[in-house]
Amino acid sequence: MTKADLKIYQFNRLIILKTLLVIYPAAARKVSLFDNLTKWHKRRIFKYRFLSTIKNIPSFNIDRSDNKVIIFNIYSTGYYHFIAESLVKIALHYDHLKDKIILLPNNTPQFIKDAFQYLNIKNCETIRSTIFLNKVEMIENPLLGEFHPEHLALVRKNFRNFRPADIQGIKIYISRKKARSRKIAEETELEQKLQALGYKILCTEGMTFMEQVELFSNASSLISAHGAGLANMIFMQEGSEVIELMPIITPVDKYDTNFCYRNMATALKFNYTTIFCDKVDKSIIFDRCDLHVDVEKIILSL
């Protein structure tokens, strides 16, 4: 079980990069990361922190204010991590954050800005260089890929936006044809058969954040290859069905199968199924591979 409470910590004399990666002190670095990171991820972060520190020393700035707070981690500009971690922190500590200035990473994407606008969060400041903060608060992260049902319930309460009953029960297949990886080799055949069963085919890349919230709030079934679009299940109806098409791990992969969406579906008490799929090229790592799917197996699972 993940952490039931995400605590607020205060630090003095903190040095942080524009990506919100903490350089100093060590106690703040620990809070900014996840307690259950793999050794492979820790090595990557250490290497990135070292190289970024050297690169960004010339742009060092000093901020002596005392009302700043950090709710993001180094992964939070990704759609899944923003929903699974940053929105959870906001839901738990919304009243406290009203009187603080939330620090945003330099590369903040539009969907985060859209979500903040919906939540009426205006007190934000973008970090554009390495910065020394005289005083800052940090909200700790939940465990990576694990979920507390009460946390997800709070996020759902803030965002679920139901439309009339006659358009609820939408069935969705998320295509990754516009994504960099995990595309489906047999997608044309799969889409044709899913459309015959009433599924709506979509690419989330062309949707705004609130368009996704509104659409998935009316959805009861979701099929997708492993990817951030599956995080939209948090907005779906109670008792929904989720089918995840998961690449089979091969020797080139650096870590085990990532079951974060299964864990989210379990915490939401959804009907979840994993369908494991062969990589098109087994020499390509989990995050960058494309997939072969058994179309009939997927259809029979519905």
Short mmCIF file of C-alpha atoms in Angstrom, two decimals:
data_model
loop_
_atom_site.label_atom_id
_atom_site.label_comp_id
_atom_site.label_asym_id
_atom_site.label_seq_id
_atom_site.Cartn_x
_atom_site.Cartn_y
_atom_site.Cartn_z
CA MET A 1 0.00 0.00 0.00
CA THR A 2 1.27 3.45 -0.87
CA LYS A 3 1.63 6.35 1.56
CA ALA A 4 -1.67 7.42 3.10
CA ASP A 5 -0.41 10.96 3.80
CA LEU A 6 1.93 13.05 1.65
CA LYS A 7 3.74 15.27 4.13
CA ILE A 8 4.86 18.86 3.65
CA TYR A 9 8.54 19.53 4.45
CA GLN A 10 10.32 22.85 4.79
CA PHE A 11 13.90 23.40 3.66
CA ASN A 12 16.28 26.33 3.89
CA ARG A 13 19.05 27.15 1.41
CA LEU A 14 17.91 24.80 -1.35
CA ILE A 15 19.53 24.65 -4.80
CA ILE A 16 17.34 23.41 -7.63
CA LEU A 17 17.61 23.14 -11.43
CA LYS A 18 15.03 24.59 -13.82
CA THR A 19 13.68 21.04 -14.26
CA LEU A 20 12.98 21.09 -10.48
CA LEU A 21 15.67 18.48 -9.87
CA VAL A 22 17.08 19.17 -6.38
CA ILE A 23 20.86 19.51 -6.09
CA TYR A 24 21.23 20.43 -2.41
CA PRO A 25 20.63 19.53 0.42
CA ALA A 26 20.55 15.73 0.45
CA ALA A 27 17.42 15.61 2.63
CA ALA A 28 15.51 17.65 0.05
CA ARG A 29 16.77 15.43 -2.78
CA LYS A 30 15.33 12.44 -0.98
CA VAL A 31 11.92 14.08 -0.57
CA SER A 32 11.87 15.17 -4.23
CA LEU A 33 12.31 11.60 -5.50
CA PHE A 34 10.48 8.32 -4.89
CA ASP A 35 11.26 5.92 -2.07
CA ASN A 36 10.92 2.91 -4.40
CA LEU A 37 12.94 3.99 -7.45
CA THR A 38 14.87 1.20 -9.15
CA LYS A 39 18.67 1.25 -9.09
CA TRP A 40 18.65 1.85 -12.86
CA HIS A 41 16.48 4.97 -12.47
CA LYS A 42 18.63 6.24 -9.59
CA ARG A 43 21.77 5.93 -11.72
CA ARG A 44 20.13 7.85 -14.57
CA ILE A 45 19.02 10.64 -12.22
CA PHE A 46 22.47 10.89 -10.61
CA LYS A 47 24.12 11.20 -14.04
CA TYR A 48 21.59 13.79 -15.19
CA ARG A 49 21.93 15.81 -11.96
CA PHE A 50 25.72 15.92 -12.25
CA LEU A 51 25.77 16.98 -15.92
CA SER A 52 22.96 19.52 -15.46
CA THR A 53 24.67 21.08 -12.45
CA ILE A 54 27.86 21.68 -14.42
CA LYS A 55 25.93 23.05 -17.40
CA ASN A 56 23.72 25.42 -15.41
CA ILE A 57 26.19 26.97 -12.96
CA PRO A 58 26.54 30.15 -15.08
CA SER A 59 22.79 30.88 -14.86
CA PHE A 60 22.57 30.67 -11.07
CA ASN A 61 19.94 32.98 -9.47
CA ILE A 62 19.00 33.76 -5.86
CA ASP A 63 15.44 33.94 -4.49
CA ARG A 64 15.09 35.14 -0.89
CA SER A 65 11.28 34.91 -0.65
CA ASP A 66 9.68 32.50 1.82
CA ASN A 67 6.33 31.51 0.24
CA LYS A 68 7.37 29.05 -2.49
CA VAL A 69 6.30 25.41 -2.69
CA ILE A 70 7.32 22.49 -4.91
CA ILE A 71 4.68 19.92 -5.87
CA PHE A 72 6.39 18.61 -9.01
CA ASN A 73 9.10 16.00 -9.45
CA ILE A 74 11.45 15.49 -12.39
CA TYR A 75 8.88 13.33 -14.21
CA SER A 76 5.81 15.51 -13.60
CA THR A 77 5.77 17.18 -17.01
CA GLY A 78 4.64 13.78 -18.31
CA TYR A 79 0.87 13.31 -18.46
CA TYR A 80 0.76 10.18 -16.29
CA HIS A 81 3.04 11.54 -13.57
CA PHE A 82 1.18 14.84 -13.41
CA ILE A 83 -2.12 13.02 -12.82
CA ALA A 84 -0.76 10.30 -10.55
CA GLU A 85 1.42 12.50 -8.37
CA SER A 86 1.03 16.28 -8.76
CA LEU A 87 -2.78 16.30 -8.93
CA VAL A 88 -2.86 14.04 -5.87
CA LYS A 89 -0.73 16.54 -3.95
CA ILE A 90 -3.02 19.38 -5.00
CA ALA A 91 -6.11 17.42 -3.97
CA LEU A 92 -4.65 16.64 -0.54
CA HIS A 93 -3.29 20.13 0.19
CA TYR A 94 -5.42 22.47 -1.91
CA ASP A 95 -6.27 24.89 0.92
CA HIS A 96 -2.65 25.11 2.05
CA LEU A 97 -1.46 25.83 -1.51
CA LYS A 98 -3.79 28.84 -1.87
CA ASP A 99 -1.32 31.02 0.03
CA LYS A 100 1.80 29.71 -1.69
CA ILE A 101 3.53 30.26 -5.02
CA ILE A 102 3.83 26.94 -6.85
CA LEU A 103 7.10 26.54 -8.73
CA LEU A 104 6.69 25.21 -12.26
CA PRO A 105 9.45 23.50 -14.26
CA ASN A 106 10.85 25.40 -17.23
CA ASN A 107 9.20 23.11 -19.80
CA THR A 108 5.68 23.09 -18.33
CA PRO A 109 3.29 21.67 -20.98
CA GLN A 110 -0.09 23.15 -21.84
CA PHE A 111 -2.14 20.40 -20.17
CA ILE A 112 -0.74 21.41 -16.77
CA LYS A 113 -1.65 25.04 -17.40
CA ASP A 114 -5.15 23.95 -18.45
CA ALA A 115 -5.61 21.87 -15.31
CA PHE A 116 -4.46 24.75 -13.11
CA GLN A 117 -6.87 27.11 -14.84
CA TYR A 118 -9.75 24.69 -14.21
CA LEU A 119 -8.74 24.41 -10.53
CA ASN A 120 -8.42 28.21 -10.31
CA ILE A 121 -4.75 27.97 -9.35
CA LYS A 122 -3.09 31.20 -10.45
CA ASN A 123 -0.23 31.58 -7.99
CA CYS A 124 2.52 29.98 -10.08
CA GLU A 125 6.06 30.90 -11.07
CA THR A 126 8.20 29.24 -13.72
CA ILE A 127 11.80 28.36 -12.90
CA ARG A 128 13.97 29.37 -15.88
CA SER A 129 17.43 28.74 -14.46
CA THR A 130 19.29 27.09 -11.60
CA ILE A 131 18.09 28.82 -8.44
CA PHE A 132 19.01 29.20 -4.78
CA LEU A 133 15.89 29.33 -2.59
CA ASN A 134 16.31 30.77 0.86
CA LYS A 135 13.18 28.97 2.09
CA VAL A 136 10.84 26.54 0.33
CA GLU A 137 8.27 23.86 1.09
CA MET A 138 8.15 20.49 -0.65
CA ILE A 139 5.36 17.91 -0.73
CA GLU A 140 6.66 14.38 -0.76
CA ASN A 141 5.84 11.94 -3.57
CA PRO A 142 3.64 8.87 -3.27
CA LEU A 143 5.35 5.58 -4.01
CA LEU A 144 6.14 5.28 -7.70
CA GLY A 145 3.39 3.41 -9.54
CA GLU A 146 1.30 2.74 -6.43
CA PHE A 147 -2.00 4.33 -5.44
CA HIS A 148 -4.10 5.03 -2.39
CA PRO A 149 -7.85 4.78 -3.17
CA GLU A 150 -8.64 7.89 -1.12
CA HIS A 151 -6.10 9.93 -3.10
CA LEU A 152 -7.67 8.95 -6.42
CA ALA A 153 -11.14 9.63 -5.04
CA LEU A 154 -10.12 13.21 -4.24
CA VAL A 155 -8.77 13.79 -7.74
CA ARG A 156 -11.94 12.31 -9.26
CA LYS A 157 -14.06 14.58 -7.11
CA ASN A 158 -12.19 17.65 -8.38
CA PHE A 159 -12.33 16.79 -12.07
CA ARG A 160 -15.09 14.40 -13.06
CA ASN A 161 -17.50 16.31 -15.27
CA PHE A 162 -20.51 14.19 -16.27
CA ARG A 163 -22.64 14.91 -19.30
CA PRO A 164 -26.26 13.78 -19.83
CA ALA A 165 -26.95 10.09 -19.20
CA ASP A 166 -27.69 9.36 -22.87
CA ILE A 167 -24.03 9.81 -23.81
CA GLN A 168 -22.50 7.98 -20.86
CA GLY A 169 -21.09 4.47 -21.28
CA ILE A 170 -18.73 5.47 -24.10
CA LYS A 171 -16.24 2.78 -25.15
CA ILE A 172 -12.79 4.05 -26.14
CA TYR A 173 -9.74 2.66 -27.91
CA ILE A 174 -6.67 4.91 -27.68
CA SER A 175 -4.54 4.67 -30.80
CA ARG A 176 -0.80 5.35 -30.51
CA LYS A 177 -0.32 5.97 -34.24
CA LYS A 178 0.86 9.51 -33.42
CA ALA A 179 3.10 8.36 -30.55
CA ARG A 180 6.81 7.63 -30.77
CA SER A 181 6.48 4.01 -29.70
CA ARG A 182 4.22 1.11 -28.73
CA LYS A 183 2.32 1.39 -32.00
CA ILE A 184 0.19 -1.62 -32.97
CA ALA A 185 1.26 -3.46 -36.12
CA GLU A 186 -2.26 -4.88 -36.63
CA GLU A 187 -4.04 -1.67 -35.70
CA THR A 188 -6.18 -1.34 -38.85
CA GLU A 189 -7.77 -4.75 -38.29
CA LEU A 190 -8.13 -4.11 -34.55
CA GLU A 191 -9.80 -0.73 -35.06
CA GLN A 192 -12.27 -2.13 -37.58
CA LYS A 193 -13.41 -4.85 -35.21
CA LEU A 194 -13.60 -2.52 -32.23
CA GLN A 195 -15.63 0.03 -34.19
CA ALA A 196 -18.07 -2.74 -35.05
CA LEU A 197 -18.50 -3.24 -31.29
CA GLY A 198 -19.20 0.45 -30.73
CA TYR A 199 -15.73 1.64 -29.71
CA LYS A 200 -14.65 5.22 -30.37
CA ILE A 201 -11.13 5.41 -31.84
CA LEU A 202 -9.07 8.40 -30.77
CA CYS A 203 -5.57 9.82 -30.37
CA THR A 204 -5.26 11.82 -27.17
CA GLU A 205 -2.40 13.88 -28.65
CA GLY A 206 -4.93 16.08 -30.42
CA MET A 207 -7.07 16.74 -27.35
CA THR A 208 -6.86 19.40 -24.66
CA PHE A 209 -6.71 18.33 -21.04
CA MET A 210 -10.31 19.29 -20.31
CA GLU A 211 -11.54 17.59 -23.48
CA GLN A 212 -9.98 14.39 -22.17
CA VAL A 213 -11.51 14.88 -18.71
CA GLU A 214 -14.99 15.40 -20.17
CA LEU A 215 -14.79 12.49 -22.60
CA PHE A 216 -13.41 9.94 -20.16
CA SER A 217 -15.86 11.04 -17.46
CA ASN A 218 -18.51 9.48 -19.69
CA ALA A 219 -16.53 6.34 -20.56
CA SER A 220 -17.07 2.84 -19.20
CA SER A 221 -14.54 0.85 -21.27
CA LEU A 222 -10.97 1.67 -22.27
CA ILE A 223 -8.47 -0.26 -24.39
CA SER A 224 -4.93 0.96 -25.01
CA ALA A 225 -1.35 -0.08 -25.34
CA HIS A 226 0.74 0.76 -22.27
CA GLY A 227 1.05 4.55 -22.23
CA ALA A 228 0.05 7.79 -20.55
CA GLY A 229 -3.41 7.86 -22.13
CA LEU A 230 -4.40 5.09 -19.73
CA ALA A 231 -4.07 7.58 -16.85
CA ASN A 232 -7.39 9.01 -18.06
CA MET A 233 -9.10 6.04 -16.41
CA ILE A 234 -9.05 8.15 -13.23
CA PHE A 235 -11.95 10.15 -14.70
CA MET A 236 -14.03 7.14 -15.83
CA GLN A 237 -17.31 5.85 -14.41
CA GLU A 238 -17.46 3.50 -11.42
CA GLY A 239 -17.05 -0.18 -12.30
CA SER A 240 -15.41 0.56 -15.66
CA GLU A 241 -13.41 -1.90 -17.75
CA VAL A 242 -9.75 -1.33 -18.68
CA ILE A 243 -7.70 -3.52 -21.05
CA GLU A 244 -3.98 -2.78 -21.32
CA LEU A 245 -1.86 -4.12 -24.17
CA MET A 246 1.52 -4.74 -22.56
CA PRO A 247 4.87 -5.47 -24.25
CA ILE A 248 6.53 -8.67 -23.08
CA ILE A 249 9.82 -7.91 -21.34
CA THR A 250 12.94 -9.07 -23.22
CA PRO A 251 16.62 -9.23 -22.10
CA VAL A 252 17.36 -5.71 -23.40
CA ASP A 253 14.98 -4.12 -20.87
CA LYS A 254 16.46 -2.38 -17.83
CA TYR A 255 13.59 -3.04 -15.41
CA ASP A 256 10.61 -5.35 -14.92
CA THR A 257 7.13 -4.90 -16.35
CA ASN A 258 5.58 -1.60 -15.29
CA PHE A 259 2.16 -2.37 -13.78
CA CYS A 260 1.33 1.21 -12.74
CA TYR A 261 -1.97 1.20 -14.68
CA ARG A 262 -3.00 -2.15 -13.25
CA ASN A 263 -2.35 -0.70 -9.80
CA MET A 264 -4.39 2.40 -10.62
CA ALA A 265 -7.28 0.30 -11.94
CA THR A 266 -7.16 -1.89 -8.82
CA ALA A 267 -7.30 1.15 -6.53
CA LEU A 268 -10.31 2.40 -8.54
CA LYS A 269 -11.95 -1.05 -8.29
CA PHE A 270 -12.18 -1.36 -12.07
CA ASN A 271 -12.34 -4.57 -14.08
CA TYR A 272 -8.76 -4.70 -15.41
CA THR A 273 -7.11 -7.09 -17.87
CA THR A 274 -3.52 -7.26 -19.11
CA ILE A 275 -2.98 -8.74 -22.56
CA PHE A 276 0.71 -9.40 -23.13
CA CYS A 277 1.99 -8.75 -26.65
CA ASP A 278 5.17 -9.60 -28.53
CA LYS A 279 7.50 -6.80 -29.52
CA VAL A 280 7.83 -6.24 -33.26
CA ASP A 281 11.59 -6.07 -32.63
CA LYS A 282 12.73 -7.85 -29.48
CA SER A 283 16.04 -5.94 -29.48
CA ILE A 284 14.24 -2.66 -28.70
CA ILE A 285 13.57 -1.69 -25.08
CA PHE A 286 10.10 -1.63 -23.48
CA ASP A 287 9.60 2.13 -23.78
CA ARG A 288 10.45 2.36 -27.49
CA CYS A 289 9.12 -0.85 -29.02
CA ASP A 290 6.11 -1.45 -31.28
CA LEU A 291 3.72 -4.36 -30.70
CA HIS A 292 2.17 -7.35 -32.41
CA VAL A 293 -1.32 -8.05 -31.03
CA ASP A 294 -3.64 -11.04 -31.26
CA VAL A 295 -6.76 -9.24 -32.48
CA GLU A 296 -9.11 -12.15 -31.82
CA LYS A 297 -7.81 -12.53 -28.27
CA ILE A 298 -8.60 -8.88 -27.58
CA ILE A 299 -12.10 -9.15 -29.06
CA LEU A 300 -12.84 -12.33 -27.10
CA SER A 301 -11.80 -10.59 -23.86
CA LEU A 302 -14.60 -8.03 -24.21
#
